[in-house]
Amino acid sequence: MTITLGRIVAELGGRLVGDGSREISGLASLAAARVGELSFVSHPRYAGLLADCRASAVIVPSSLEAQGQALGACVVADDPYLYFARLTQWWRRQHEAGVAPAVDATAHIHPEAHIGVDVSVGPFAVIGARAVVGPGARIGAHSVLGDDTVVGAGTRIAPRVTVGDGCRIGERCILHPGVVIGADGFGFAPHKGQWIKIEQLGAVHIGNDVEIGANTCIDRGALEDTVIGDGVKLDNLIQIGHNVRVGAHTAMAGCVGVAGSATIGERCTVGGGAVVLGHLSLADDVHISAASVVTRSIRTRGHYTGMFPIDDNASWEKNAASLKQLNRLRERLKAAEQAIEQALQNKTAP
Amino acid sequence: MTITLGRIVAELGGRLVGDGSREISGLASLAAARVGELSFVSHPRYAGLLADCRASAVIVPSSLEAQGQALGACVVADDPYLYFARLTQWWRRQHEAGVAPAVDATAHIHPEAHIGVDVSVGPFAVIGARAVVGPGARIGAHSVLGDDTVVGAGTRIAPRVTVGDGCRIGERCILHPGVVIGADGFGFAPHKGQWIKIEQLGAVHIGNDVEIGANTCIDRGALEDTVIGDGVKLDNLIQIGHNVRVGAHTAMAGCVGVAGSATIGERCTVGGGAVVLGHLSLADDVHISAASVVTRSIRTRGHYTGMFPIDDNASWEKNAASLKQLNRLRERLKAAEQAIEQALQNKTAP
Amino acid sequence: MTITLGRIVAELGGRLVGDGSREISGLASLAAARVGELSFVSHPRYAGLLADCRASAVIVPSSLEAQGQALGACVVADDPYLYFARLTQWWRRQHEAGVAPAVDATAHIHPEAHIGVDVSVGPFAVIGARAVVGPGARIGAHSVLGDDTVVGAGTRIAPRVTVGDGCRIGERCILHPGVVIGADGFGFAPHKGQWIKIEQLGAVHIGNDVEIGANTCIDRGALEDTVIGDGVKLDNLIQIGHNVRVGAHTAMAGCVGVAGSATIGERCTVGGGAVVLGHLSLADDVHISAASVVTRSIRTRGHYTGMFPIDDNASWEKNAASLKQLNRLRERLKAAEQAIEQALQNKTAP
């Protein structure tokens, strides 16, 4: 596929500078771009990379218009990174155009399921009784939608996704392979040294425009639903426990674990491998660093961290050993301070 | 489905106080319950929530009988949480009653497999040669049972579960979607800067009444089997390495990793995101906090923790920087103590 | 299957000592071996276990030849662990011999896919348009190979693996169940409190002799490919972000997370549960301890650690509380040192 730069600007906006007839055959990073490719500079600090760039055109902020023009063609945009994001979306749509939606003959669709118009269903997908799949949705090969599930319009479910009975997915969501929505939450009553299962009778409710990464799990609620707000973005291999509520437009990086009944605000970010313990609340606009463990509710927006700094192993061993003495060191320091204080008093005493 | 409170008490015991003819249409938490729903109070400290509760009835400890009666109907139970657990199980059974077991026509069952009575097999499930599926077991859509596998009576295998060749699952177990039993353990011999695979010739042996969460993995042993004891409960996204042994009634929260050849005792709990290193032993009744790393064997029952406390990022940065100086600080403190000691001796010296 | 010890030595080398006619029916660890089984001692420090060993033969280093001979038969090898690794491989091949490759009738193979000779394809596998599967490869039940994928000769793909469109897997690789290759990387442009998706237009390129554990995810690149070098070994439940590059013969244990655009050198090892943040570089031969968080690039080979030491919970609580005062303690120590210095100067002053 080849498209002129002028056509791109006509579709996506921005201000064309230079030769709009240049043919664009692909998108690439500044460092890797070759002739025929379109790249972007998100920030003036990367201006230095432009000199060696071999792209046929670049998207630049207005402060770099001259450098972009020197390449022969550029698009000036207020927010080049955002422009680039929209360009990737448009690019994908061009490539997918012409693929007609189809329901594969091997798909196993319950006669009481309701499949909307323009829905694609892949080979061997299983769709249960009373499931409702909205218009334009795509259900990948081997995915399983349980009974009474809802998948909103335009949602893309990849191959090998499981949506448990009664769970609801909003519109324009993306679920990647291996996602499990609506497995049982982890609930047991202890009894005489054993664990008695609490059947999980709630479901999962996922808003619109949510993206869920590969092999991520969102458990169904014990009684009420687990709720994921609109625009939430979850990376791969994340665990969301039962009854958790995640506010709109919150994003979590890979390998995060959120324990049961935690409530996370809107527009939060949680770094990779972080853990949020159960029954806690995080305010809106809270940012948790990677690998940090949230052990208490956080009521104030801001940036929070708890992570042992990495060091060469020999240094770590010494500091870690001292760490086990830290409270004792604190007491010794207090004693030393008192001895000094005492000595000074003695000296100044008449 | 609607059931009278009296019928529930007749089935599950407890002492009915008030109007047993009330119709119960669902179960709910105290805060969310509406008219027609049954709730519970697990502990007298939640008594305050009863005043505003709109449930038609509650399960209460005897100390809250009066408050329960004030709602018009309650069930007095020795352990309301346990009672509630059993109620959820009974409730689910009522809802599932009438679904006749069936083997889907699309399932791919080896002619030498042995399928017991009253077994359900979902669409596109694959069952290998000489596999034995016990009476009343349910095998979900797209699940794959390898050759020579055993699934015990009454065990429920969700859609999209893999049980590798030769692995054995006990009775009344629950395996959630995406579980992988019996992938190869991670074993290699180093040789000239490369890794030579050690084929994993053992299997996995899982006891009775075990529950395994979504996308959790239990690797097969290198030579002998990996063993999971009776009544073990594993949450989602847990990794159990080869040759691990987990004692009966131990529970692990999400995202735990247990490295190869670790041995974990009975009735242990492991918090979310914790890591147990390889070849270690944990005694019975050991409790590991979330996100802690077990780096040595633990011989004594008790509660163990190792986790960097979370803080606002600016404070964390200062303390983390100081942590890298901790051993040096310890030495400086010792020198200060000696200087003080010396000074005191000099003063008291004749 | 039973094989004489002499036959094994004829196939795999080593020096036979004692009775080569002994029949070997299985492989076992020293502690568990029974009559008829073959075991090994990897290191002279385990020599003590030989006295009680009931194996019919052992593989030993030359320093333990006498003890091995005392059992009646042994194989002397330069590197018994390596010998054992090769033995497990040979053993498995013997067991698999005679299973003819076959393409299951239920597999859903696109007419434009190219399937090499001696390829096995399991039930319900889905292979897309223009996919190329090399000679001798095995594609497990329910696996999905997208359009334009490449799977090299001799590669074994387990049941329930997903390989996204355009991704390439090398020769002799092993992918375990639940692996997801080529899900979208986690890329969004922030815009007015929301996240605008950056479509991920790159793919994944995996070298030869790579092994990938169960439920591990490797995301496709944003523009260029995510690249996994030859001989890399990844354990279960690992997350590899978009644009990551992993050098040849690097090994990672379970539950590791590598964030986007990180570059990891050759022959590195990463312990279980460790996290590597995005855009960092690790040199060749860097070894990261379990559960450590790599927050900066590491330019020098060596062993690096950052992990809070585990302790009994009460001690941890005290030390963790003091840790939040650590920077303040450092300042107090400095003040104490200055007071001491001042006192000493005063005393020695004329």
Short mmCIF file of N, CA and C in Angstrom, two decimals, chain A residues 106 108 124-126 142 144 160-162 178-180 183-184 186 188-191 193-201 215 217 219 223-224 237-239 257 275 277 288-289 292-296 303-311 318-319 321-326 329 332-333 336 339-340 343 346, chain B residues 27-29 32 40 79 81-82 84-86 88-89 91-92 104 106 123-124 141-142 156 159-160 174 176-178 211 214-215 231 233-237 249-255 267 269 272-273 290-291 296 307-313 316 320 323-328 330 333-334 337 340 347:
data_model
loop_
_atom_site.label_atom_id
_atom_site.label_comp_id
_atom_site.label_asym_id
_atom_site.label_seq_id
_atom_site.Cartn_x
_atom_site.Cartn_y
_atom_site.Cartn_z
N THR A 106 -17.58 -23.24 11.24
CA THR A 106 -17.28 -24.13 12.37
C THR A 106 -17.63 -23.51 13.72
N HIS A 108 -19.59 -22.35 16.93
CA HIS A 108 -20.63 -23.09 17.67
C HIS A 108 -21.49 -22.05 18.38
N PHE A 124 -14.29 -22.17 15.25
CA PHE A 124 -14.37 -22.87 16.53
C PHE A 124 -14.74 -21.97 17.71
N ALA A 125 -15.12 -20.73 17.45
CA ALA A 125 -15.60 -19.91 18.56
C ALA A 125 -16.90 -20.51 19.10
N VAL A 126 -17.13 -20.28 20.40
CA VAL A 126 -18.32 -20.82 21.05
C VAL A 126 -19.09 -19.65 21.66
N HIS A 142 -11.66 -19.70 18.49
CA HIS A 142 -11.49 -20.37 19.79
C HIS A 142 -11.93 -19.54 20.98
N VAL A 144 -14.56 -18.07 23.68
CA VAL A 144 -15.76 -18.65 24.29
C VAL A 144 -16.52 -17.53 25.00
N ARG A 160 -8.92 -17.05 21.36
CA ARG A 160 -8.61 -17.66 22.67
C ARG A 160 -8.87 -16.74 23.85
N VAL A 161 -10.01 -16.09 23.84
CA VAL A 161 -10.48 -15.28 24.97
C VAL A 161 -11.68 -15.99 25.59
N THR A 162 -11.79 -15.90 26.92
CA THR A 162 -12.96 -16.48 27.60
C THR A 162 -13.73 -15.38 28.31
N GLY A 178 -5.97 -14.93 25.20
CA GLY A 178 -5.75 -15.51 26.51
C GLY A 178 -6.43 -14.78 27.66
N VAL A 179 -7.10 -13.68 27.35
CA VAL A 179 -7.81 -12.95 28.41
C VAL A 179 -8.91 -13.85 29.00
N VAL A 180 -9.04 -13.78 30.33
CA VAL A 180 -10.10 -14.51 31.02
C VAL A 180 -10.94 -13.51 31.82
N ALA A 183 -13.70 -15.47 35.58
CA ALA A 183 -13.41 -16.67 36.38
C ALA A 183 -13.83 -16.35 37.82
N ASP A 184 -13.94 -17.39 38.62
CA ASP A 184 -14.36 -17.17 40.01
C ASP A 184 -13.36 -16.33 40.78
N PHE A 186 -11.49 -15.29 44.33
CA PHE A 186 -10.81 -16.17 45.28
C PHE A 186 -11.44 -15.95 46.64
N PHE A 188 -13.09 -17.88 50.12
CA PHE A 188 -13.26 -19.10 50.91
C PHE A 188 -13.49 -18.72 52.36
N ALA A 189 -14.32 -19.48 53.02
CA ALA A 189 -14.47 -19.33 54.47
C ALA A 189 -13.60 -20.39 55.14
N PRO A 190 -12.74 -19.98 56.08
CA PRO A 190 -11.92 -20.99 56.77
C PRO A 190 -12.79 -21.80 57.73
N HIS A 191 -12.53 -23.08 57.80
CA HIS A 191 -13.32 -23.95 58.68
C HIS A 191 -12.49 -25.18 59.05
N GLY A 193 -9.36 -25.71 59.60
CA GLY A 193 -8.13 -25.92 58.85
C GLY A 193 -8.33 -26.17 57.37
N GLN A 194 -9.58 -26.05 56.89
CA GLN A 194 -9.83 -26.21 55.46
C GLN A 194 -10.50 -24.94 54.93
N TRP A 195 -10.68 -24.89 53.63
CA TRP A 195 -11.26 -23.72 52.97
C TRP A 195 -12.57 -24.11 52.34
N ILE A 196 -13.66 -23.44 52.73
CA ILE A 196 -14.98 -23.74 52.18
C ILE A 196 -15.28 -22.70 51.11
N LYS A 197 -15.54 -23.18 49.89
CA LYS A 197 -15.71 -22.26 48.77
C LYS A 197 -16.93 -21.37 48.92
N ILE A 198 -16.75 -20.10 48.64
CA ILE A 198 -17.86 -19.18 48.49
C ILE A 198 -18.11 -19.04 46.99
N GLU A 199 -19.22 -19.58 46.52
CA GLU A 199 -19.50 -19.48 45.09
C GLU A 199 -19.60 -18.00 44.71
N GLN A 200 -19.06 -17.68 43.57
CA GLN A 200 -18.98 -16.29 43.15
C GLN A 200 -20.17 -16.01 42.24
N LEU A 201 -21.13 -15.27 42.76
CA LEU A 201 -22.42 -15.11 42.10
C LEU A 201 -22.55 -13.80 41.34
N ASN A 215 -3.57 -12.60 28.27
CA ASN A 215 -3.53 -13.44 29.48
C ASN A 215 -3.86 -12.69 30.76
N CYS A 217 -6.45 -11.42 33.62
CA CYS A 217 -7.63 -12.04 34.22
C CYS A 217 -8.42 -11.02 35.04
N ASP A 219 -11.60 -11.23 37.59
CA ASP A 219 -12.51 -12.18 38.24
C ASP A 219 -13.91 -11.61 38.43
N LEU A 223 -20.66 -11.21 45.01
CA LEU A 223 -22.10 -10.97 44.99
C LEU A 223 -22.43 -9.90 43.97
N GLU A 224 -21.81 -8.72 44.12
CA GLU A 224 -21.99 -7.69 43.11
C GLU A 224 -20.93 -7.87 42.01
N LEU A 237 -1.02 -9.92 31.43
CA LEU A 237 -0.72 -10.71 32.64
C LEU A 237 -1.05 -9.96 33.93
N ILE A 238 -2.14 -9.21 33.89
CA ILE A 238 -2.61 -8.49 35.07
C ILE A 238 -3.71 -9.32 35.76
N GLN A 239 -3.72 -9.26 37.07
CA GLN A 239 -4.76 -9.94 37.84
C GLN A 239 -5.63 -8.89 38.54
N GLY A 257 -0.95 -6.78 40.07
CA GLY A 257 -1.97 -7.54 40.76
C GLY A 257 -2.81 -6.62 41.64
N VAL A 275 1.63 -4.15 43.17
CA VAL A 275 0.57 -4.92 43.82
C VAL A 275 -0.28 -3.97 44.65
N LEU A 277 -3.10 -4.15 47.54
CA LEU A 277 -3.74 -5.12 48.44
C LEU A 277 -5.25 -4.91 48.50
N ILE A 288 1.30 5.03 40.82
CA ILE A 288 2.08 4.07 41.60
C ILE A 288 3.26 3.62 40.74
N SER A 289 4.47 3.70 41.29
CA SER A 289 5.64 3.27 40.52
C SER A 289 5.65 1.75 40.35
N SER A 292 5.89 -1.46 43.14
CA SER A 292 5.57 -0.97 44.48
C SER A 292 4.36 -1.73 45.02
N VAL A 293 4.30 -1.85 46.34
CA VAL A 293 3.20 -2.56 46.98
C VAL A 293 2.36 -1.56 47.75
N VAL A 294 1.11 -1.43 47.36
CA VAL A 294 0.22 -0.49 48.04
C VAL A 294 -0.42 -1.21 49.21
N THR A 295 -0.02 -0.82 50.42
CA THR A 295 -0.46 -1.52 51.63
C THR A 295 -1.46 -0.71 52.45
N ARG A 296 -1.76 0.48 52.00
CA ARG A 296 -2.73 1.32 52.70
C ARG A 296 -3.48 2.14 51.66
N HIS A 303 2.33 10.84 43.42
CA HIS A 303 3.20 9.78 42.91
C HIS A 303 3.79 9.04 44.11
N TYR A 304 3.60 7.74 44.14
CA TYR A 304 3.98 6.94 45.29
C TYR A 304 4.89 5.78 44.87
N THR A 305 5.85 5.47 45.70
CA THR A 305 6.84 4.46 45.35
C THR A 305 7.27 3.67 46.58
N GLY A 306 7.55 2.39 46.39
CA GLY A 306 8.18 1.57 47.41
C GLY A 306 8.89 0.42 46.71
N MET A 307 10.19 0.50 46.62
CA MET A 307 10.92 -0.46 45.79
C MET A 307 12.37 -0.46 46.27
N PHE A 308 12.93 -1.62 46.49
CA PHE A 308 14.31 -1.70 46.96
C PHE A 308 15.24 -1.33 45.80
N PRO A 309 16.11 -0.35 45.97
CA PRO A 309 16.97 0.04 44.84
C PRO A 309 17.96 -1.07 44.49
N ILE A 310 18.12 -1.29 43.21
CA ILE A 310 19.03 -2.35 42.76
C ILE A 310 20.47 -1.88 42.92
N ASP A 311 21.37 -2.83 43.14
CA ASP A 311 22.78 -2.50 43.39
C ASP A 311 23.59 -3.73 42.96
N LYS A 318 25.49 -6.40 51.82
CA LYS A 318 25.87 -5.64 53.03
C LYS A 318 24.72 -4.76 53.51
N ASN A 319 24.12 -4.05 52.57
CA ASN A 319 23.05 -3.14 52.98
C ASN A 319 21.81 -3.90 53.46
N ALA A 321 21.83 -6.79 54.92
CA ALA A 321 22.12 -7.29 56.27
C ALA A 321 21.96 -6.17 57.28
N SER A 322 22.44 -4.99 56.96
CA SER A 322 22.29 -3.85 57.86
C SER A 322 20.83 -3.47 58.04
N LEU A 323 20.05 -3.68 56.98
CA LEU A 323 18.63 -3.32 57.06
C LEU A 323 17.93 -4.09 58.17
N LYS A 324 18.35 -5.32 58.36
CA LYS A 324 17.73 -6.13 59.43
C LYS A 324 18.10 -5.61 60.81
N GLN A 325 19.10 -4.72 60.87
CA GLN A 325 19.52 -4.11 62.13
C GLN A 325 19.01 -2.68 62.23
N LEU A 326 18.18 -2.25 61.29
CA LEU A 326 17.93 -0.82 61.17
C LEU A 326 17.27 -0.24 62.41
N LEU A 329 19.82 0.06 64.97
CA LEU A 329 20.71 1.19 64.67
C LEU A 329 20.08 2.50 65.12
N ARG A 332 20.48 2.76 68.73
CA ARG A 332 21.88 3.07 69.08
C ARG A 332 22.18 4.53 68.79
N LEU A 333 21.64 5.03 67.68
CA LEU A 333 21.88 6.44 67.34
C LEU A 333 21.28 7.34 68.41
N ALA A 336 23.52 7.34 71.33
CA ALA A 336 24.73 8.14 71.07
C ALA A 336 24.40 9.62 71.19
N ALA A 339 24.19 10.48 74.77
CA ALA A 339 25.51 10.53 75.40
C ALA A 339 26.22 11.83 75.05
N ILE A 340 26.07 12.24 73.80
CA ILE A 340 26.70 13.51 73.39
C ILE A 340 26.07 14.67 74.15
N ALA A 343 27.24 14.67 77.62
CA ALA A 343 28.64 15.12 77.72
C ALA A 343 28.70 16.65 77.58
N ASN A 346 27.44 18.21 80.73
CA ASN A 346 28.43 18.10 81.81
C ASN A 346 29.50 19.17 81.66
N LEU B 27 -28.82 -13.19 46.81
CA LEU B 27 -27.90 -12.96 47.92
C LEU B 27 -27.16 -11.66 47.66
N ALA B 28 -26.86 -10.91 48.69
CA ALA B 28 -26.19 -9.63 48.47
C ALA B 28 -25.42 -9.22 49.72
N SER B 29 -24.47 -8.32 49.54
CA SER B 29 -23.75 -7.76 50.68
C SER B 29 -24.69 -6.84 51.45
N ALA B 32 -25.32 -3.46 49.73
CA ALA B 32 -26.00 -3.43 48.44
C ALA B 32 -27.36 -4.11 48.44
N PHE B 40 -25.66 -11.14 55.09
CA PHE B 40 -25.07 -11.73 56.30
C PHE B 40 -24.16 -10.72 56.98
N ASP B 79 -21.33 -19.52 62.85
CA ASP B 79 -20.30 -18.88 62.02
C ASP B 79 -20.99 -18.37 60.76
N TYR B 81 -20.22 -16.46 58.36
CA TYR B 81 -19.47 -16.46 57.11
C TYR B 81 -19.45 -17.86 56.50
N LEU B 82 -19.24 -18.85 57.33
CA LEU B 82 -19.27 -20.24 56.88
C LEU B 82 -20.67 -20.60 56.37
N PHE B 84 -22.81 -18.60 55.17
CA PHE B 84 -22.99 -17.92 53.89
C PHE B 84 -22.27 -18.67 52.76
N ALA B 85 -21.05 -19.16 53.04
CA ALA B 85 -20.32 -19.93 52.03
C ALA B 85 -21.16 -21.12 51.58
N ARG B 86 -21.71 -21.85 52.55
CA ARG B 86 -22.51 -23.03 52.20
C ARG B 86 -23.79 -22.63 51.48
N THR B 88 -24.06 -20.09 49.42
CA THR B 88 -23.73 -19.80 48.01
C THR B 88 -23.62 -21.09 47.21
N GLN B 89 -23.07 -22.12 47.85
CA GLN B 89 -22.94 -23.40 47.14
C GLN B 89 -24.31 -24.00 46.84
N TRP B 91 -27.10 -22.39 46.67
CA TRP B 91 -27.77 -21.51 45.73
C TRP B 91 -27.37 -21.84 44.29
N ARG B 92 -26.07 -22.04 44.10
CA ARG B 92 -25.60 -22.38 42.75
C ARG B 92 -26.16 -23.73 42.29
N ASP B 104 -20.66 -32.96 23.93
CA ASP B 104 -20.94 -32.24 22.69
C ASP B 104 -20.42 -33.04 21.48
N THR B 106 -19.11 -32.09 18.86
CA THR B 106 -17.86 -31.63 18.25
C THR B 106 -16.63 -32.01 19.07
N PRO B 123 -17.99 -28.14 23.65
CA PRO B 123 -17.61 -28.11 22.23
C PRO B 123 -16.10 -28.05 22.04
N PHE B 124 -15.61 -28.81 21.11
CA PHE B 124 -14.22 -28.75 20.66
C PHE B 124 -13.21 -29.20 21.73
N ALA B 141 -15.45 -26.33 27.09
CA ALA B 141 -15.15 -26.12 25.68
C ALA B 141 -13.66 -25.84 25.50
N HIS B 142 -13.07 -26.42 24.46
CA HIS B 142 -11.69 -26.10 24.09
C HIS B 142 -10.65 -26.62 25.07
N ARG B 156 -14.56 -30.07 37.98
CA ARG B 156 -15.05 -29.15 36.96
C ARG B 156 -13.85 -28.49 36.27
N PRO B 159 -13.62 -23.95 30.40
CA PRO B 159 -13.12 -23.87 29.03
C PRO B 159 -11.64 -23.47 28.98
N ARG B 160 -10.94 -23.95 27.95
CA ARG B 160 -9.58 -23.50 27.66
C ARG B 160 -8.57 -23.85 28.75
N ILE B 174 -11.61 -27.78 40.94
CA ILE B 174 -12.09 -26.77 40.00
C ILE B 174 -10.88 -26.15 39.32
N HIS B 176 -9.87 -23.30 36.51
CA HIS B 176 -10.45 -22.16 35.81
C HIS B 176 -9.81 -21.98 34.42
N PRO B 177 -10.40 -21.11 33.59
CA PRO B 177 -9.93 -20.99 32.21
C PRO B 177 -8.44 -20.63 32.11
N GLY B 178 -7.79 -21.18 31.14
CA GLY B 178 -6.41 -20.82 30.88
C GLY B 178 -5.39 -21.55 31.72
N GLU B 211 -8.57 -26.10 44.08
CA GLU B 211 -9.07 -25.11 43.12
C GLU B 211 -7.88 -24.35 42.54
N ALA B 214 -7.48 -18.88 37.19
CA ALA B 214 -7.30 -18.64 35.75
C ALA B 214 -5.84 -18.38 35.39
N ASN B 215 -5.40 -19.00 34.33
CA ASN B 215 -4.06 -18.79 33.76
C ASN B 215 -2.92 -19.17 34.70
N GLY B 231 -7.08 -30.11 48.98
CA GLY B 231 -7.66 -28.88 49.53
C GLY B 231 -6.86 -27.62 49.28
N LYS B 233 -5.70 -24.25 47.54
CA LYS B 233 -6.42 -23.23 46.76
C LYS B 233 -5.39 -22.28 46.16
N LEU B 234 -5.35 -22.24 44.84
CA LEU B 234 -4.42 -21.35 44.13
C LEU B 234 -5.24 -20.33 43.36
N ASP B 235 -4.89 -19.08 43.51
CA ASP B 235 -5.56 -17.99 42.79
C ASP B 235 -5.03 -17.90 41.35
N ASN B 236 -5.32 -16.82 40.68
CA ASN B 236 -4.96 -16.66 39.27
C ASN B 236 -3.47 -16.36 39.05
N LEU B 237 -2.98 -16.69 37.89
CA LEU B 237 -1.67 -16.26 37.39
C LEU B 237 -0.53 -16.64 38.33
N HIS B 249 -4.23 -28.02 52.03
CA HIS B 249 -4.97 -26.86 52.57
C HIS B 249 -4.14 -25.58 52.62
N THR B 250 -3.08 -25.55 51.85
CA THR B 250 -2.33 -24.29 51.68
C THR B 250 -3.04 -23.44 50.63
N ALA B 251 -3.02 -22.11 50.84
CA ALA B 251 -3.68 -21.19 49.89
C ALA B 251 -2.69 -20.13 49.43
N MET B 252 -2.73 -19.82 48.15
CA MET B 252 -1.85 -18.79 47.59
C MET B 252 -2.67 -17.78 46.80
N ALA B 253 -2.39 -16.50 47.04
CA ALA B 253 -3.09 -15.43 46.32
C ALA B 253 -2.45 -15.21 44.94
N GLY B 254 -3.05 -14.34 44.15
CA GLY B 254 -2.66 -14.17 42.75
C GLY B 254 -1.20 -13.78 42.54
N CYS B 255 -0.67 -14.20 41.40
CA CYS B 255 0.65 -13.75 40.93
C CYS B 255 1.81 -14.26 41.76
N ARG B 267 -1.38 -26.01 55.31
CA ARG B 267 -2.08 -24.87 55.92
C ARG B 267 -1.26 -23.58 55.88
N THR B 269 -0.22 -19.92 54.04
CA THR B 269 -0.79 -18.94 53.13
C THR B 269 0.34 -18.12 52.53
N GLY B 272 -0.29 -12.30 47.75
CA GLY B 272 -0.21 -12.02 46.32
C GLY B 272 1.15 -11.48 45.89
N GLY B 273 1.66 -11.99 44.82
CA GLY B 273 2.91 -11.49 44.25
C GLY B 273 4.15 -11.95 45.00
N ALA B 290 2.14 -10.57 51.31
CA ALA B 290 2.15 -10.24 49.88
C ALA B 290 3.50 -9.67 49.46
N ALA B 291 3.93 -10.00 48.29
CA ALA B 291 5.09 -9.38 47.64
C ALA B 291 6.40 -9.63 48.36
N ARG B 296 15.20 -18.08 52.00
CA ARG B 296 15.80 -19.12 52.83
C ARG B 296 14.67 -20.01 53.34
N MET B 307 9.18 -6.45 52.44
CA MET B 307 8.51 -5.62 51.42
C MET B 307 8.88 -4.17 51.70
N PHE B 308 9.27 -3.46 50.69
CA PHE B 308 9.65 -2.06 50.88
C PHE B 308 8.39 -1.25 51.13
N PRO B 309 8.32 -0.50 52.23
CA PRO B 309 7.09 0.26 52.50
C PRO B 309 6.90 1.36 51.47
N ILE B 310 5.67 1.53 51.02
CA ILE B 310 5.38 2.55 50.03
C ILE B 310 5.35 3.93 50.69
N ASP B 311 5.71 4.94 49.94
CA ASP B 311 5.80 6.30 50.47
C ASP B 311 5.56 7.26 49.30
N ASP B 312 5.39 8.53 49.61
CA ASP B 312 5.33 9.45 48.48
C ASP B 312 6.70 9.40 47.80
N ASN B 313 6.69 9.64 46.50
CA ASN B 313 7.89 9.35 45.72
C ASN B 313 9.11 10.15 46.17
N TRP B 316 10.48 8.55 49.26
CA TRP B 316 11.09 7.28 48.89
C TRP B 316 12.47 7.51 48.26
N ALA B 320 15.61 5.74 49.75
CA ALA B 320 16.25 4.72 48.92
C ALA B 320 17.71 5.06 48.67
N LEU B 323 19.52 4.23 51.70
CA LEU B 323 19.63 2.79 51.89
C LEU B 323 20.90 2.23 51.26
N LYS B 324 21.30 2.83 50.16
CA LYS B 324 22.53 2.36 49.51
C LYS B 324 23.76 2.69 50.35
N GLN B 325 23.60 3.57 51.34
CA GLN B 325 24.69 3.94 52.25
C GLN B 325 24.54 3.24 53.59
N LEU B 326 23.57 2.35 53.70
CA LEU B 326 23.20 1.89 55.04
C LEU B 326 24.35 1.19 55.77
N ASN B 327 25.03 0.33 55.06
CA ASN B 327 26.13 -0.37 55.74
C ASN B 327 27.21 0.62 56.15
N ARG B 328 27.45 1.60 55.31
CA ARG B 328 28.42 2.66 55.63
C ARG B 328 27.93 3.48 56.84
N ARG B 330 26.12 2.35 59.21
CA ARG B 330 26.32 1.48 60.37
C ARG B 330 27.76 1.57 60.86
N LEU B 333 28.24 4.91 62.50
CA LEU B 333 27.64 4.94 63.84
C LEU B 333 28.55 4.25 64.84
N LYS B 334 29.12 3.13 64.43
CA LYS B 334 30.03 2.41 65.32
C LYS B 334 31.22 3.29 65.70
N GLU B 337 30.11 5.84 68.14
CA GLU B 337 29.96 5.25 69.48
C GLU B 337 31.31 5.08 70.15
N ILE B 340 32.63 8.39 71.33
CA ILE B 340 31.96 8.82 72.55
C ILE B 340 32.51 8.05 73.74
N LYS B 347 37.60 11.24 80.06
CA LYS B 347 37.15 12.18 81.09
C LYS B 347 37.20 11.53 82.46
#
